[in-house]
PDB file of C-alpha atoms in Angstrom:
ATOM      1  CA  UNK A   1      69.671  24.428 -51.221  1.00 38.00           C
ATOM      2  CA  UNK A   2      68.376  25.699 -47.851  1.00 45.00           C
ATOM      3  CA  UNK A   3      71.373  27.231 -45.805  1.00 60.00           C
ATOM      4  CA  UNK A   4      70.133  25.715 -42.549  1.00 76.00           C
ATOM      5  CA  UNK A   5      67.549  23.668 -40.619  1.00 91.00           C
ATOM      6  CA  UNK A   6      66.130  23.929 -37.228  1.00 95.00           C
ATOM      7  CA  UNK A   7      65.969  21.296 -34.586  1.00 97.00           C
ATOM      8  CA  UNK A   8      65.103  21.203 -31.478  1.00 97.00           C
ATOM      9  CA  UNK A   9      66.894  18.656 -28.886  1.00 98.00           C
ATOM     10  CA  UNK A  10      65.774  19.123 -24.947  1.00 98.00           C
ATOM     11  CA  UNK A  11      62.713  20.398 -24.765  1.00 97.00           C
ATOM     12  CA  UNK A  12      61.904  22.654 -22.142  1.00 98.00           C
ATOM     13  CA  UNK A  13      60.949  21.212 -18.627  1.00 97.00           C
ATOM     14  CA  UNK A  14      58.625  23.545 -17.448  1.00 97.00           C
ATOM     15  CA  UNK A  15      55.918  25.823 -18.489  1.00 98.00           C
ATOM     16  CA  UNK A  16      55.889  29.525 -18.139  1.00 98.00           C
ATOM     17  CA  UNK A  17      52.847  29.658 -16.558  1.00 98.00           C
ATOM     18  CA  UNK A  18      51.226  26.943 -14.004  1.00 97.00           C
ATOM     19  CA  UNK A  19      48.263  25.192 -13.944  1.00 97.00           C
ATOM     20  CA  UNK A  20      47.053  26.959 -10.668  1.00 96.00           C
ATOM     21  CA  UNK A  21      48.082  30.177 -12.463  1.00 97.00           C
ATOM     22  CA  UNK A  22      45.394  29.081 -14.773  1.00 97.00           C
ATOM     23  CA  UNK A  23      43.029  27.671 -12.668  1.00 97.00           C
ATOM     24  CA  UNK A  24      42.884  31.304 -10.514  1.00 97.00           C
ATOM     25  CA  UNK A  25      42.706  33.105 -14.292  1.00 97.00           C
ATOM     26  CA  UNK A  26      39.809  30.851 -15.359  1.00 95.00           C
ATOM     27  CA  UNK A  27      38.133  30.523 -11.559  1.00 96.00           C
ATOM     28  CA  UNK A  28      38.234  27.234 -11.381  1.00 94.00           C
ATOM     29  CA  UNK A  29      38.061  25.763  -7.552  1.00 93.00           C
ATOM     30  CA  UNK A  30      37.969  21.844  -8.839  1.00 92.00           C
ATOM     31  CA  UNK A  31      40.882  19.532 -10.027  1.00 92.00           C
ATOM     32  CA  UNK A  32      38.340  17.914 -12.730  1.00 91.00           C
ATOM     33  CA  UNK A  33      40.224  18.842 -15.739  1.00 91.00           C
ATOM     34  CA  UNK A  34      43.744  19.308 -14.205  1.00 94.00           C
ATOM     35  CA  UNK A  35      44.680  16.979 -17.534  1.00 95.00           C
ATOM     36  CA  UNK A  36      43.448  19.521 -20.103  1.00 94.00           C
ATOM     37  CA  UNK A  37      44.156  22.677 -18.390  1.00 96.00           C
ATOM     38  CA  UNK A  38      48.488  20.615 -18.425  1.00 96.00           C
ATOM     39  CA  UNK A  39      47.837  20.724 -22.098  1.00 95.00           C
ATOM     40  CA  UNK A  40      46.181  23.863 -23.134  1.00 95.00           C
ATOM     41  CA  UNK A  41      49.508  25.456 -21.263  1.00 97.00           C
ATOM     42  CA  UNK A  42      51.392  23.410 -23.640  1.00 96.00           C
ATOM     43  CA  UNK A  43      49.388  24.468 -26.580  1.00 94.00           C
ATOM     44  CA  UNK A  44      49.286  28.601 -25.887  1.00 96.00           C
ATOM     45  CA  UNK A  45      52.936  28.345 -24.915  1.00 97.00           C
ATOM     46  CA  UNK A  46      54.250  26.820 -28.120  1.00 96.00           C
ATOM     47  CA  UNK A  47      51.791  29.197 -29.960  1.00 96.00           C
ATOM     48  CA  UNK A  48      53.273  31.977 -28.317  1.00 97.00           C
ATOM     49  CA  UNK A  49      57.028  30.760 -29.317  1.00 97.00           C
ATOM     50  CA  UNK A  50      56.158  30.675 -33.063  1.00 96.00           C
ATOM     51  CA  UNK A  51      54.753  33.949 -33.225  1.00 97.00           C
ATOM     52  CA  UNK A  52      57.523  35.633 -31.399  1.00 97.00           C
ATOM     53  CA  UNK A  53      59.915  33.477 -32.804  1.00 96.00           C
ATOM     54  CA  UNK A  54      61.191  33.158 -29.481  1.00 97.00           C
ATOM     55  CA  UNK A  55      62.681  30.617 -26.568  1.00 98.00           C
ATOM     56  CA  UNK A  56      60.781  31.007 -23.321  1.00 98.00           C
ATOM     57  CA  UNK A  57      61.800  28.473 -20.840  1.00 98.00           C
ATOM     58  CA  UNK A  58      65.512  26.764 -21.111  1.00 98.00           C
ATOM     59  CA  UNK A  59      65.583  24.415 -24.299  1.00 98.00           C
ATOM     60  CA  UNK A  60      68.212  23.475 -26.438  1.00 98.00           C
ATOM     61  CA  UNK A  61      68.231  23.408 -30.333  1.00 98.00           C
ATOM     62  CA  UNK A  62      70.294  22.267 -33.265  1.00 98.00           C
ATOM     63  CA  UNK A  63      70.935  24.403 -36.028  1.00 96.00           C
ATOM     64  CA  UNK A  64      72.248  22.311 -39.305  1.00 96.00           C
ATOM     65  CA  UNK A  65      74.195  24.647 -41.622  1.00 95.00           C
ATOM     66  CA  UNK A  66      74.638  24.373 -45.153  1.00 91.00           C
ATOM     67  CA  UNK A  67      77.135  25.857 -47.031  1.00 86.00           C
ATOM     68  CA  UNK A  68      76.325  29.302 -49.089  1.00 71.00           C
ATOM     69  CA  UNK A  69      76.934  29.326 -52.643  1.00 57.00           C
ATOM     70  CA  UNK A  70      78.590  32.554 -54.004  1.00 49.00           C
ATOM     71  CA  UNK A  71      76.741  34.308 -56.310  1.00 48.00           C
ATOM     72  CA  UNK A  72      79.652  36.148 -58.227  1.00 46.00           C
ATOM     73  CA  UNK A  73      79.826  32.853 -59.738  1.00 47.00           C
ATOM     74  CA  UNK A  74      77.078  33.687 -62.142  1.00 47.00           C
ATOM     75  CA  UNK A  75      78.677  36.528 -63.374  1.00 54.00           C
ATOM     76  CA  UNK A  76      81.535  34.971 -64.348  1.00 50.00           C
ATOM     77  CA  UNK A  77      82.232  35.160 -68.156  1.00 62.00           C
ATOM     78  CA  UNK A  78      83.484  31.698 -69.949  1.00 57.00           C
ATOM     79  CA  UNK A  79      87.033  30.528 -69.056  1.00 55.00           C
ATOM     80  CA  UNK A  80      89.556  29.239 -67.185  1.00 52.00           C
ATOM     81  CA  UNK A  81      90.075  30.258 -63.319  1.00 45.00           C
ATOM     82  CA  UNK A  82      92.221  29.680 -60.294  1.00 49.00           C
ATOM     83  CA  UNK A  83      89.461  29.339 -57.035  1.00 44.00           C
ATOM     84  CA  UNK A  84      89.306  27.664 -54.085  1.00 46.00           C
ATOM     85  CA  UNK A  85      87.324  24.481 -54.271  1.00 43.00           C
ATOM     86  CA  UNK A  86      84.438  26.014 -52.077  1.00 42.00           C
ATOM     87  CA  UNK A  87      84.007  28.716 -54.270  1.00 40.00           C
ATOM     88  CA  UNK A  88      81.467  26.057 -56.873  1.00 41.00           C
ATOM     89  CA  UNK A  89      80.395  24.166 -53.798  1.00 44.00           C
ATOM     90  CA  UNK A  90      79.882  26.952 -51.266  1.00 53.00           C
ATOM     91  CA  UNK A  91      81.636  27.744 -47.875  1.00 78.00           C
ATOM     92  CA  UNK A  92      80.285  28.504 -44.421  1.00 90.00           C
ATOM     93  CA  UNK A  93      79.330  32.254 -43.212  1.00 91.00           C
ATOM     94  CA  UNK A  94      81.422  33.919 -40.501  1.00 93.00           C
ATOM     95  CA  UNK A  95      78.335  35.072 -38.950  1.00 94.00           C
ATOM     96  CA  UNK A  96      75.945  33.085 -38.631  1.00 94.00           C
ATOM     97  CA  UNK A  97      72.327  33.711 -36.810  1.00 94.00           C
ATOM     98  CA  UNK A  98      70.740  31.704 -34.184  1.00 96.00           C
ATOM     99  CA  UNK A  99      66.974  31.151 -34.271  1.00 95.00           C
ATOM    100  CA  UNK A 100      64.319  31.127 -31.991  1.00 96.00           C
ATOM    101  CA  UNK A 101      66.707  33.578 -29.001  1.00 96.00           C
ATOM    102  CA  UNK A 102      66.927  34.270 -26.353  1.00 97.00           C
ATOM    103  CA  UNK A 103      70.520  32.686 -26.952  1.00 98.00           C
ATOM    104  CA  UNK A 104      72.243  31.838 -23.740  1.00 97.00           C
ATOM    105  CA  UNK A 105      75.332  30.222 -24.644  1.00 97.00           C
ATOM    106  CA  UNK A 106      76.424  27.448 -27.472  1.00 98.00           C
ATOM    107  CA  UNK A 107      77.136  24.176 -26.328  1.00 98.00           C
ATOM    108  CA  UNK A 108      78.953  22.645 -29.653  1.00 98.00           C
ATOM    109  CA  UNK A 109      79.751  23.515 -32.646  1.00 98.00           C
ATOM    110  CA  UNK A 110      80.821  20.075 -35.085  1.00 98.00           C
ATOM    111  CA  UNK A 111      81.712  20.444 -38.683  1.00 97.00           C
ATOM    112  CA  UNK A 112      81.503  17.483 -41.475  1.00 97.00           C
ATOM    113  CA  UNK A 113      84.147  16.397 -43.946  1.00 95.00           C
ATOM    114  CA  UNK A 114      83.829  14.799 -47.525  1.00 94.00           C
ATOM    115  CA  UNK A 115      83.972  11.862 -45.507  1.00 95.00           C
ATOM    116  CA  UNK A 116      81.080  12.685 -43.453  1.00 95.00           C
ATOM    117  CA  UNK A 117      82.757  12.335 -40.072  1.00 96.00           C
ATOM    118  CA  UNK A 118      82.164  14.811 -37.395  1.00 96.00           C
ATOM    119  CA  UNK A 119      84.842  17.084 -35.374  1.00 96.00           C
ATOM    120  CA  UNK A 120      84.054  19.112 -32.791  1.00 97.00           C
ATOM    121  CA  UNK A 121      85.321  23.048 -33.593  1.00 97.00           C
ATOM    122  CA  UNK A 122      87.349  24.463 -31.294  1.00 96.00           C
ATOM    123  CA  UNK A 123      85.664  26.980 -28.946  1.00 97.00           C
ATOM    124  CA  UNK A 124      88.618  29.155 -29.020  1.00 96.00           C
ATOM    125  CA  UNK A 125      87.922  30.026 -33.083  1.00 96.00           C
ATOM    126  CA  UNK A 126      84.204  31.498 -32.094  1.00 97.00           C
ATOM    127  CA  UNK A 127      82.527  33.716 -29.531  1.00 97.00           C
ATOM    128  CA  UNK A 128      78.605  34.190 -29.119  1.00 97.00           C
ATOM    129  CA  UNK A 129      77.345  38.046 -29.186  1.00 96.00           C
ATOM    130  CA  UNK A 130      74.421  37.761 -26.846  1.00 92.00           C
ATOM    131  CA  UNK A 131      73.057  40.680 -28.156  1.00 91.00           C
ATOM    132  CA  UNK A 132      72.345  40.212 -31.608  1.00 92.00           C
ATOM    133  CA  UNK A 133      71.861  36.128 -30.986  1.00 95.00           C
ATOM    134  CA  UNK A 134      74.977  35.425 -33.448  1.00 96.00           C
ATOM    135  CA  UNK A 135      78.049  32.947 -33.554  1.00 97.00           C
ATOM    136  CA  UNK A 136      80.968  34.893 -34.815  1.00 97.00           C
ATOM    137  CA  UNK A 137      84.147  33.432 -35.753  1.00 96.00           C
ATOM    138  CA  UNK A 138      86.772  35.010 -33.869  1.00 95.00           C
ATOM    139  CA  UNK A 139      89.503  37.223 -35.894  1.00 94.00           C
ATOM    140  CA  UNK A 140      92.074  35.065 -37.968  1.00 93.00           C
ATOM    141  CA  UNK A 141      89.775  32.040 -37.135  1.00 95.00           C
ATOM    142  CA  UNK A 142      88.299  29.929 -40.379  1.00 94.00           C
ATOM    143  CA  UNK A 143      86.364  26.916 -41.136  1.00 95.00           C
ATOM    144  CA  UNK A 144      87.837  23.770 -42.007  1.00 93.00           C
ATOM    145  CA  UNK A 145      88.175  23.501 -45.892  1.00 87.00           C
ATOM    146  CA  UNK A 146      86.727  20.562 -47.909  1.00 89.00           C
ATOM    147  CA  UNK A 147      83.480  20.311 -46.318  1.00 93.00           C
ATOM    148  CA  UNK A 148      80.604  18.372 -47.373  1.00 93.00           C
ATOM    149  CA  UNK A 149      78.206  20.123 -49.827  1.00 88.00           C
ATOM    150  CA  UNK A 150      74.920  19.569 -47.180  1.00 90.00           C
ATOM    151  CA  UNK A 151      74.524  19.493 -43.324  1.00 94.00           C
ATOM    152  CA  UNK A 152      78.625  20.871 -43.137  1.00 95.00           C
ATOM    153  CA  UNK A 153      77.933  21.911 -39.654  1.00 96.00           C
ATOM    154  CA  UNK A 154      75.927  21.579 -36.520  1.00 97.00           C
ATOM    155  CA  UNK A 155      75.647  24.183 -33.952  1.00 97.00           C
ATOM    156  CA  UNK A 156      73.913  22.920 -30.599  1.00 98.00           C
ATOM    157  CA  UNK A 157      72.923  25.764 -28.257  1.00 98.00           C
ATOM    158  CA  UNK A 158      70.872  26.961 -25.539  1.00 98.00           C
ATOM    159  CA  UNK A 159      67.927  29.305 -25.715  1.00 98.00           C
ATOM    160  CA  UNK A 160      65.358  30.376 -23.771  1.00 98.00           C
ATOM    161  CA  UNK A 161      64.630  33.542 -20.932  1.00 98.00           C
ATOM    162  CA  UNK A 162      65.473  31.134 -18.010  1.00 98.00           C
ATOM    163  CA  UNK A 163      64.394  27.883 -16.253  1.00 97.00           C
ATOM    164  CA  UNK A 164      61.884  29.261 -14.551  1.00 96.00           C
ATOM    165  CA  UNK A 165      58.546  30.934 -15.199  1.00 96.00           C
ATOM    166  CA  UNK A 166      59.715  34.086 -13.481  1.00 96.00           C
ATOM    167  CA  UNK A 167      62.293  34.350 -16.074  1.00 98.00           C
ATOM    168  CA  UNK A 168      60.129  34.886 -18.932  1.00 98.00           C
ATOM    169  CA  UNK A 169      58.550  38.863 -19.033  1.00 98.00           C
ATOM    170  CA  UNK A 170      55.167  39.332 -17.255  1.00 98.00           C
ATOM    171  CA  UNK A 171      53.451  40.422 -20.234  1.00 98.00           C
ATOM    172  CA  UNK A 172      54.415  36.901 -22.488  1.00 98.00           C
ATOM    173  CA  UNK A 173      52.448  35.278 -19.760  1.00 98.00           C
ATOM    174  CA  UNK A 174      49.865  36.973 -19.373  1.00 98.00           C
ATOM    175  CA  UNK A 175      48.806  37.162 -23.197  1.00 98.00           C
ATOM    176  CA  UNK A 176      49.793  32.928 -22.879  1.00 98.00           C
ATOM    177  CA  UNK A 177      46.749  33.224 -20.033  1.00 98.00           C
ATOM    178  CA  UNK A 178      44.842  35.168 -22.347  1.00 97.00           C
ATOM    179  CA  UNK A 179      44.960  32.757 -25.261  1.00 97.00           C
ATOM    180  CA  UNK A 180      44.511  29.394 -22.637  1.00 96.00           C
ATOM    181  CA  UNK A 181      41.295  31.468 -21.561  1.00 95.00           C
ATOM    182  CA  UNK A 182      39.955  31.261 -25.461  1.00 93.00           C
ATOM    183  CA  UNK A 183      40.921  27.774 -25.906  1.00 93.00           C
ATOM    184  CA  UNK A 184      39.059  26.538 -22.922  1.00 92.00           C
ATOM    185  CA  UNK A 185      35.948  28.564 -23.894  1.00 89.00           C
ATOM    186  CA  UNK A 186      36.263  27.279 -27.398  1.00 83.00           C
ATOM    187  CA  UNK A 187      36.728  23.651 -26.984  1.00 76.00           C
ATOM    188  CA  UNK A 188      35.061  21.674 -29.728  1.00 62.00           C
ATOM    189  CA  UNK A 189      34.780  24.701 -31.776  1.00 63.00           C
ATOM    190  CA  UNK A 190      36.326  25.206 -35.500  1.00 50.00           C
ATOM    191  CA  UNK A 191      40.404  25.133 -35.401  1.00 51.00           C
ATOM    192  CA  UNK A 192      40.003  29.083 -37.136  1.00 47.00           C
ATOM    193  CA  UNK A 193      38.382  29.743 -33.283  1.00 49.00           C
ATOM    194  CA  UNK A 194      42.544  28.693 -31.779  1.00 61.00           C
ATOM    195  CA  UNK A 195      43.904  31.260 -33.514  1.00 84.00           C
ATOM    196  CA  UNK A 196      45.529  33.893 -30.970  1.00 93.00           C
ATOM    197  CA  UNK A 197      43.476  36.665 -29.676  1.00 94.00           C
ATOM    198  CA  UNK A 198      44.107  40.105 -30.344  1.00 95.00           C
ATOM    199  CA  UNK A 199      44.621  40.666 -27.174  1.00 96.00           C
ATOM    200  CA  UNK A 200      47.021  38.292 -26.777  1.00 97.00           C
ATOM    201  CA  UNK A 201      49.065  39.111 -30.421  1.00 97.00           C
ATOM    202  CA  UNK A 202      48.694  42.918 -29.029  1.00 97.00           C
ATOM    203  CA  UNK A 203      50.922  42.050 -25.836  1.00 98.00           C
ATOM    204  CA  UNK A 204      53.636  39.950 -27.594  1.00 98.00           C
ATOM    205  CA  UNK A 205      53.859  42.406 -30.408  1.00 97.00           C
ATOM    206  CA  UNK A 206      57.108  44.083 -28.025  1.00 97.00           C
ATOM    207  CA  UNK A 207      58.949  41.003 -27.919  1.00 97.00           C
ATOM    208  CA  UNK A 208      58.331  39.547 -31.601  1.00 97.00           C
ATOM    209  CA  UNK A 209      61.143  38.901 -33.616  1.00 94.00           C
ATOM    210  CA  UNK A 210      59.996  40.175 -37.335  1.00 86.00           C
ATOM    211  CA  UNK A 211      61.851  38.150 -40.383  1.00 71.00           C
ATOM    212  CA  UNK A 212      63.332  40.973 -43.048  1.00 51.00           C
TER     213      UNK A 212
END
């Protein structure tokens, strides 16, 4: 069983660069193709979130957690034991990572009974650490027992640099410029030719966010 799944619930509002940002990169004096310039910003930006992993402009996501099985299970020999129920079923981490950062704040955090119904967790039993992008419950806090096996919690939070294009670091945009410039020169042209230019990957190498 996966331990959590990613979804995202306000989109952001704005891009992190403009379409006369583009128009002045490109040197284009006409509002002809206005229309495909809007979505070739769309198209580098979200290109540019999956490979760094990252949030640019304010957006909110839900994070579904499962619970985590413990593996000293398998090494138990045959018999009889005393264990909490979660221990065969799994239990929630204390620390748990939030995806696709910048993290700005959480906005809710609602765990699931056996009986499927939600309750909102009180704020007081967590704290976000900014820096590392993590929800950690605070000391003496727990989660609620008897939770169900799948989708036991939801954490809604907000990510992203900023609301506006400023927000987001100069080089992020420029290597989204870079990549708008190759997908304007390549229209028509074989999907291998949307891939991200080097030039592009070589800027928002800094800011990545590798998986271990």
């Amino acid at each position: 069983m996966s331990r959590s799944s990613l979804t995202l619930v306000t989109p952001p509002v704005s891009e992190p660069v403009t379409v006369g940002e583009v128009k002045s990169w490109l040197r284009i004096d006409d509002n002809s193709e206005d229309a495909t310039l809007v979505a070739l910003v769309t198209t580098a930006r979200m290109a540019a979130e999956e490979y760094l992993r990252r949030s640019l402009i304010t957006q909110s996501w839900r994070m579904t957690l499962n619970p985590v099985r413990s593996r000293a299970l398998d090494d138990l020999p045959a018999g009889v034991y005393d264990l909490p129920v979660n221990y065969f079923d799994g239990a929630l981490t204390p620390s748990v990572v939030l995806p696709r950062g910048p993290i700005q704040s959480v906005t809710t955090v609602t765990t699931y009974g056996l009986d499927d119904v939600g309750t909102i967790y009180d704020p007081v039993g967590y704290r976000l650490d900014t820096g590392s992008g993590r929800l950690l419950l605070t000391n003496g806090a727990t989660w609620p027992g008897s939770l169900r096996s799948y989708g036991a919690a939801d954490v809604v939070y907000v990510a992203g640099y900023g609301a506006q294009a400023k927000d987001v670091p100069q080089p992020i945009r420029t290597a989204i410029l870079i990549h708008i410039a190759g997908l304007y020169e390549q229209r028509g042209m074989c999907e291998s030719s949307m891939d991200l230019p080097p030039g592009a990957k070589q800027l928002l190498n800094q800011y990545r966010v590798v998986s271990l």
